[in-house]
Amino acid sequence: ADIVYGSRLSRSSDVQGRRLNRAVVSRIFNFIVRTYLGVGISDGMCGFKFLRRSVLEDLMSGGAVSDGWFFSTELIVVAEWRGLRLRELPVSWTDDPDSRVRVVPLALSYVKAMRLLKQNRPDNIPATS
């Protein structure tokens, strides 16, 4: 594979301590990513990404340029658009009960980043949606 990424939404994943609202928001976000950006990934927000150094420049020229948390999603979206070989692995994950993540502002920034990514999609990447 060119990129291996972790998924908390895989049936084989072991996710502990996740509150219902976080689980629902995560599933909704990932549904929007799949639908709006036309990809098949299951969990763009899981931060576990392993990639060949040789593909990074291509991913960045293809639109993976965010300097925040959305970069994790951009990597695998652009990789799929480019036809790279992706491999998803289940993860063992424990949510931090003291997380300071503010879900609504983060979700709004992700929607803005998705719109920008789709608008800036290079012409040499075929549109799927």
Coordinates of N, CA, C and O in Angstrom, one line a residue:
A1 N 0.8 -1.2 0.0 CA 0.0 0.0 0.0 C 0.9 1.2 0.0 O 2.0 1.2 0.5
D2 N 0.3 2.3 -0.6 CA 1.0 3.6 -0.5 C 0.7 4.3 0.8 O 1.5 5.0 1.3
I3 N -0.5 4.1 1.3 CA -0.9 4.7 2.5 C -1.7 3.7 3.3 O -2.6 3.0 2.8
V4 N -1.4 3.6 4.6 CA -2.1 2.7 5.5 C -2.7 3.7 6.6 O -2.0 4.6 7.1
Y5 N -4.0 3.5 6.8 CA -4.7 4.4 7.8 C -5.5 3.7 8.7 O -6.1 2.6 8.4
G6 N -5.6 4.2 9.9 CA -6.4 3.6 11.0 C -7.9 4.0 10.9 O -8.2 5.1 10.5
S7 N -8.8 3.1 11.3 CA -10.2 3.5 11.4 C -10.8 3.0 12.7 O -10.7 1.9 13.1
R8 N -11.4 4.0 13.4 CA -12.2 3.7 14.6 C -13.5 3.1 14.3 O -14.2 2.5 15.1
L9 N -13.9 3.2 13.0 CA -15.3 2.8 12.6 C -15.3 1.4 12.0 O -16.3 0.9 11.6
S10 N -14.1 0.7 11.9 CA -14.0 -0.6 11.4 C -14.7 -1.6 12.4 O -14.7 -1.3 13.6
R11 N -15.4 -2.6 11.9 CA -16.1 -3.5 12.8 C -15.1 -4.2 13.8 O -15.5 -4.6 14.9
S12 N -13.8 -4.3 13.4 CA -12.8 -5.0 14.2 C -12.1 -4.0 15.2 O -11.3 -4.4 16.0
S13 N -12.4 -2.7 15.1 CA -11.8 -1.7 16.0 C -12.3 -1.9 17.4 O -13.5 -2.3 17.6
D14 N -11.5 -1.6 18.4 CA -11.9 -1.6 19.8 C -11.9 -0.1 20.3 O -10.8 0.4 20.5
V15 N -13.0 0.5 20.4 CA -13.1 1.9 20.8 C -13.8 1.9 22.2 O -14.9 1.4 22.4
Q16 N -13.0 2.6 23.1 CA -13.5 2.6 24.5 C -13.7 4.1 24.9 O -13.0 5.0 24.5
G17 N -14.7 4.3 25.7 CA -15.0 5.6 26.3 C -15.5 6.7 25.4 O -15.5 7.9 25.7
R18 N -16.0 6.3 24.3 CA -16.5 7.3 23.3 C -18.0 7.6 23.6 O -18.8 6.8 23.7
R19 N -18.2 8.9 23.9 CA -19.6 9.4 24.2 C -20.4 9.3 22.9 O -19.9 9.4 21.8
L20 N -21.7 9.1 23.1 CA -22.6 9.0 22.0 C -22.6 10.1 21.0 O -22.6 10.0 19.8
N21 N -22.6 11.4 21.6 CA -22.6 12.5 20.7 C -21.3 12.6 19.8 O -21.4 12.9 18.6
R22 N -20.2 12.2 20.3 CA -18.9 12.1 19.5 C -19.0 11.1 18.5 O -18.6 11.3 17.3
A23 N -19.6 9.9 18.8 CA -19.7 8.8 17.9 C -20.6 9.2 16.7 O -20.3 8.9 15.5
V24 N -21.7 9.9 17.0 CA -22.7 10.3 16.0 C -22.1 11.3 15.1 O -22.2 11.2 13.9
V25 N -21.4 12.3 15.7 CA -20.8 13.4 14.9 C -19.8 12.8 14.0 O -19.7 13.2 12.8
S26 N -19.0 11.9 14.5 CA -17.9 11.2 13.7 C -18.5 10.5 12.5 O -18.0 10.6 11.3
R27 N -19.6 9.8 12.7 CA -20.2 9.0 11.6 C -20.8 10.0 10.6 O -20.7 9.7 9.4
I28 N -21.5 11.0 11.1 CA -22.1 12.0 10.1 C -21.0 12.7 9.3 O -21.1 12.8 8.1
F29 N -19.9 13.1 10.0 CA -18.8 13.7 9.2 C -18.2 12.8 8.2 O -18.0 13.2 7.0
N30 N -18.0 11.6 8.5 CA -17.4 10.6 7.6 C -18.4 10.3 6.4 O -17.9 10.1 5.3
F31 N -19.7 10.3 6.7 CA -20.7 10.2 5.6 C -20.6 11.3 4.7 O -20.6 11.2 3.4
I32 N -20.5 12.6 5.2 CA -20.4 13.8 4.4 C -19.1 13.7 3.5 O -19.2 14.0 2.3
V33 N -18.0 13.3 4.1 CA -16.8 13.2 3.4 C -16.9 12.3 2.2 O -16.6 12.6 1.1
R34 N -17.5 11.1 2.5 CA -17.6 10.1 1.4 C -18.6 10.6 0.3 O -18.3 10.4 -0.9
T35 N -19.7 11.2 0.7 CA -20.7 11.7 -0.3 C -20.2 12.9 -1.0 O -20.2 12.9 -2.3
Y36 N -19.8 13.9 -0.3 CA -19.4 15.2 -0.9 C -18.1 15.1 -1.8 O -18.0 15.7 -2.8
L37 N -17.1 14.4 -1.2 CA -15.8 14.3 -1.9 C -15.7 13.0 -2.8 O -14.7 12.8 -3.5
G38 N -16.7 12.1 -2.8 CA -16.7 11.0 -3.6 C -15.7 10.0 -3.4 O -15.0 9.5 -4.3
V39 N -15.5 9.6 -2.1 CA -14.5 8.6 -1.7 C -15.1 7.5 -0.9 O -16.2 7.6 -0.4
G40 N -14.3 6.5 -0.7 CA -14.8 5.3 0.0 C -14.2 5.1 1.4 O -14.5 4.1 2.0
I41 N -13.5 6.1 1.9 CA -12.8 5.9 3.2 C -13.9 5.8 4.3 O -15.0 6.4 4.2
S42 N -13.5 5.2 5.4 CA -14.5 5.1 6.5 C -14.3 6.1 7.6 O -15.2 6.5 8.3
D43 N -13.0 6.4 7.9 CA -12.7 7.3 9.1 C -11.6 8.2 8.7 O -10.4 7.9 9.0
G44 N -11.9 9.3 8.1 CA -10.9 10.3 7.8 C -10.3 11.0 8.9 O -9.2 11.6 8.8
M45 N -11.0 11.1 10.0 CA -10.5 11.8 11.2 C -9.5 11.1 12.1 O -8.8 11.7 12.9
C46 N -9.5 9.8 12.0 CA -8.5 9.0 12.8 C -7.1 9.4 12.4 O -6.8 9.4 11.2
G47 N -6.3 9.8 13.4 CA -5.0 10.4 13.0 C -3.9 9.4 12.7 O -2.8 9.8 12.3
F48 N -4.2 8.1 12.7 CA -3.2 7.1 12.3 C -3.0 7.0 10.8 O -3.9 6.4 10.1
K49 N -1.9 7.6 10.3 CA -1.7 7.5 8.9 C -0.2 7.2 8.7 O 0.7 7.7 9.4
F50 N 0.1 6.2 7.8 CA 1.4 5.8 7.5 C 1.5 5.9 6.0 O 0.7 5.3 5.3
L51 N 2.5 6.6 5.4 CA 2.6 6.7 4.0 C 4.0 6.7 3.5 O 4.9 7.0 4.3
R52 N 4.1 6.3 2.3 CA 5.4 6.3 1.6 C 5.8 7.8 1.4 O 5.0 8.6 0.9
R53 N 7.0 8.1 1.8 CA 7.5 9.5 1.6 C 7.5 9.9 0.1 O 7.2 11.0 -0.2
S54 N 7.6 8.9 -0.7 CA 7.6 9.2 -2.2 C 6.3 9.7 -2.7 O 6.2 10.3 -3.8
V55 N 5.2 9.5 -2.0 CA 3.9 10.0 -2.4 C 3.5 11.3 -1.8 O 2.5 11.9 -2.3
L56 N 4.2 11.8 -0.8 CA 3.8 13.0 -0.1 C 3.7 14.2 -1.1 O 2.7 15.0 -1.0
E57 N 4.7 14.5 -1.9 CA 4.6 15.6 -2.8 C 3.4 15.6 -3.7 O 2.8 16.6 -3.9
D58 N 3.1 14.4 -4.2 CA 2.0 14.3 -5.1 C 0.7 14.6 -4.4 O -0.2 15.2 -4.9
L59 N 0.6 14.1 -3.1 CA -0.6 14.4 -2.3 C -0.8 15.9 -2.0 O -1.9 16.4 -2.1
M60 N 0.3 16.5 -1.7 CA 0.3 18.0 -1.4 C -0.1 18.8 -2.7 O -0.9 19.7 -2.6
S61 N 0.5 18.4 -3.8 CA 0.1 19.1 -5.1 C -1.3 18.8 -5.5 O -1.9 19.6 -6.2
G62 N -1.8 17.7 -5.0 CA -3.2 17.4 -5.3 C -4.2 18.0 -4.3 O -5.4 17.7 -4.5
G63 N -3.8 18.7 -3.3 CA -4.7 19.4 -2.5 C -4.6 19.2 -1.0 O -5.3 19.8 -0.2
A64 N -3.7 18.3 -0.6 CA -3.5 18.0 0.9 C -2.6 19.1 1.5 O -1.4 18.9 1.5
V65 N -3.2 20.2 1.8 CA -2.4 21.3 2.3 C -2.8 22.0 3.6 O -2.2 22.9 4.0
S66 N -3.8 21.5 4.2 CA -4.3 22.1 5.5 C -3.2 22.1 6.5 O -2.4 21.1 6.5
D67 N -3.2 23.0 7.4 CA -2.2 23.0 8.5 C -2.9 22.7 9.8 O -2.3 22.9 10.9
G68 N -4.1 22.1 9.8 CA -4.8 21.7 11.0 C -5.2 20.3 10.9 O -4.6 19.5 10.2
W69 N -6.1 19.9 11.7 CA -6.6 18.5 11.8 C -7.1 17.9 10.5 O -7.1 16.7 10.3
F70 N -7.7 18.7 9.7 CA -8.3 18.2 8.4 C -7.2 17.6 7.5 O -7.5 16.9 6.6
F71 N -5.9 18.0 7.7 CA -4.9 17.4 6.9 C -4.9 15.9 6.9 O -4.7 15.3 5.8
S72 N -5.2 15.3 8.0 CA -5.3 13.9 8.1 C -6.3 13.3 7.1 O -6.1 12.3 6.5
T73 N -7.5 14.0 7.0 CA -8.5 13.5 6.0 C -8.1 13.8 4.6 O -8.2 13.0 3.7
E74 N -7.5 15.0 4.4 CA -7.0 15.4 3.1 C -6.1 14.4 2.5 O -6.2 14.0 1.3
L75 N -5.2 13.9 3.3 CA -4.2 12.9 2.8 C -4.8 11.7 2.1 O -4.5 11.3 1.0
I76 N -5.8 11.1 2.8 CA -6.4 9.9 2.2 C -7.4 10.2 1.1 O -7.6 9.4 0.2
V77 N -8.1 11.4 1.2 CA -9.0 11.7 0.1 C -8.2 11.9 -1.2 O -8.6 11.4 -2.2
V78 N -7.2 12.7 -1.1 CA -6.4 13.0 -2.3 C -5.7 11.7 -2.8 O -5.7 11.5 -4.0
A79 N -5.3 10.9 -1.9 CA -4.7 9.6 -2.3 C -5.7 8.8 -3.1 O -5.3 8.2 -4.1
E80 N -6.9 8.7 -2.6 CA -7.9 8.0 -3.3 C -8.2 8.6 -4.7 O -8.3 7.9 -5.7
W81 N -8.3 9.9 -4.7 CA -8.5 10.6 -6.0 C -7.4 10.3 -7.0 O -7.6 10.2 -8.2
R82 N -6.2 10.2 -6.5 CA -5.0 9.9 -7.3 C -4.8 8.5 -7.7 O -4.0 8.1 -8.5
G83 N -5.7 7.6 -7.1 CA -5.6 6.2 -7.5 C -4.5 5.4 -6.7 O -4.1 4.4 -7.2
L84 N -4.1 6.0 -5.6 CA -3.0 5.3 -4.8 C -3.6 4.1 -4.1 O -4.8 4.0 -3.9
R85 N -2.8 3.2 -3.7 CA -3.2 2.0 -3.0 C -3.4 2.3 -1.5 O -2.4 2.7 -0.8
L86 N -4.6 2.2 -1.0 CA -4.9 2.5 0.4 C -5.2 1.2 1.1 O -5.8 0.3 0.6
R87 N -4.8 1.1 2.4 CA -5.1 0.0 3.2 C -5.6 0.5 4.6 O -5.0 1.3 5.2
E88 N -6.8 0.1 4.9 CA -7.4 0.5 6.2 C -7.2 -0.6 7.2 O -7.4 -1.8 7.0
L89 N -6.8 -0.2 8.4 CA -6.6 -1.1 9.6 C -7.5 -0.7 10.7 O -7.6 0.5 11.0
P90 N -8.1 -1.7 11.4 CA -8.8 -1.3 12.7 C -7.8 -0.9 13.7 O -6.7 -1.3 13.7
V91 N -8.3 -0.1 14.7 CA -7.4 0.4 15.7 C -8.0 0.1 17.1 O -9.2 -0.1 17.2
S92 N -7.2 0.1 18.1 CA -7.7 0.2 19.5 C -7.6 1.6 19.9 O -6.5 2.2 19.8
W93 N -8.7 2.2 20.4 CA -8.8 3.6 20.6 C -9.5 3.8 22.0 O -10.5 3.2 22.2
T94 N -9.0 4.7 22.8 CA -9.6 5.1 24.0 C -9.8 6.6 23.9 O -8.8 7.4 23.8
D95 N -11.0 7.1 24.0 CA -11.3 8.6 23.9 C -10.8 9.2 25.2 O -10.9 8.6 26.3
D96 N -10.3 10.4 25.1 CA -9.8 11.1 26.3 C -11.0 11.8 27.0 O -11.7 12.6 26.4
P97 N -11.3 11.4 28.2 CA -12.5 12.0 28.9 C -12.3 13.5 29.2 O -13.3 14.2 29.4
D98 N -11.1 14.0 29.1 CA -10.8 15.4 29.4 C -10.6 16.2 28.1 O -10.0 17.2 28.1
S99 N -11.0 15.6 26.9 CA -10.8 16.2 25.6 C -11.4 17.7 25.7 O -12.5 17.9 26.2
R100 N -10.7 18.6 25.1 CA -11.1 20.0 25.0 C -11.6 20.3 23.6 O -11.8 21.5 23.3
V101 N -11.8 19.3 22.8 CA -12.3 19.5 21.4 C -13.7 20.1 21.5 O -14.6 19.6 22.1
R102 N -13.8 21.2 20.8 CA -15.2 21.8 20.6 C -15.7 21.4 19.3 O -15.3 21.8 18.2
V103 N -16.7 20.5 19.4 CA -17.2 19.7 18.2 C -17.8 20.7 17.1 O -17.5 20.5 16.0
V104 N -18.7 21.6 17.5 CA -19.3 22.4 16.5 C -18.4 23.3 15.8 O -18.4 23.3 14.5
P105 N -17.5 24.1 16.4 CA -16.6 24.9 15.7 C -15.6 24.0 14.8 O -15.3 24.4 13.7
L106 N -15.2 22.9 15.3 CA -14.4 22.0 14.5 C -15.1 21.5 13.3 O -14.5 21.4 12.2
A107 N -16.3 21.1 13.5 CA -17.1 20.6 12.3 C -17.3 21.7 11.3 O -17.2 21.4 10.1
L108 N -17.5 22.9 11.7 CA -17.7 24.0 10.8 C -16.4 24.2 10.0 O -16.4 24.5 8.8
S109 N -15.3 24.1 10.7 CA -14.0 24.3 10.0 C -13.7 23.2 9.0 O -13.2 23.4 7.9
Y110 N -14.2 22.0 9.3 CA -14.0 20.8 8.4 C -14.9 21.0 7.2 O -14.4 20.7 6.1
V111 N -16.1 21.5 7.3 CA -17.0 21.7 6.2 C -16.3 22.7 5.3 O -16.3 22.5 4.0
K112 N -15.8 23.8 5.8 CA -15.1 24.8 5.0 C -13.9 24.2 4.3 O -13.7 24.5 3.1
A113 N -13.1 23.4 5.0 CA -11.9 22.8 4.4 C -12.3 21.8 3.3 O -11.7 21.7 2.3
M114 N -13.4 21.1 3.5 CA -13.9 20.1 2.4 C -14.3 20.9 1.2 O -14.0 20.5 0.1
R115 N -15.0 22.0 1.4 CA -15.4 22.8 0.2 C -14.2 23.3 -0.5 O -14.1 23.3 -1.8
L116 N -13.2 23.8 0.2 CA -12.0 24.3 -0.4 C -11.2 23.2 -1.1 O -10.7 23.4 -2.3
L117 N -11.1 22.0 -0.5 CA -10.5 20.9 -1.2 C -11.1 20.5 -2.5 O -10.5 20.3 -3.5
K118 N -12.5 20.5 -2.5 CA -13.2 20.1 -3.7 C -13.0 21.2 -4.7 O -12.8 20.9 -5.9
Q119 N -13.1 22.5 -4.4 CA -12.9 23.6 -5.3 C -11.6 23.6 -5.9 O -11.4 23.9 -7.1
N120 N -10.6 23.2 -5.2 CA -9.2 23.3 -5.6 C -8.7 22.0 -6.2 O -7.5 21.8 -6.4
R121 N -9.6 21.0 -6.4 CA -9.2 19.7 -7.0 C -8.5 20.0 -8.3 O -9.2 20.6 -9.2
P122 N -7.3 19.5 -8.5 CA -6.6 19.7 -9.8 C -7.4 19.0 -11.0 O -8.1 18.0 -10.8
D123 N -7.3 19.7 -12.1 CA -8.1 19.2 -13.3 C -7.7 17.8 -13.7 O -8.5 17.1 -14.3
N124 N -6.5 17.4 -13.4 CA -6.0 16.1 -13.8 C -6.5 14.9 -12.9 O -6.1 13.8 -13.2
I125 N -7.3 15.3 -11.9 CA -7.9 14.2 -11.1 C -9.4 14.1 -11.5 O -10.1 15.1 -11.4
P126 N -9.8 13.0 -12.0 CA -11.2 12.9 -12.5 C -12.2 13.1 -11.3 O -12.0 12.6 -10.2
A127 N -13.2 13.9 -11.6 CA -14.3 14.1 -10.5 C -15.2 12.8 -10.5 O -15.5 12.2 -11.5
T128 N -15.5 12.5 -9.2 CA -16.4 11.3 -9.0 C -17.7 11.7 -8.5 O -18.6 10.8 -8.3
S129 N -17.9 12.9 -8.2 CA -19.2 13.3 -7.7 C -19.5 14.7 -8.1 O -18.7 15.5 -8.5

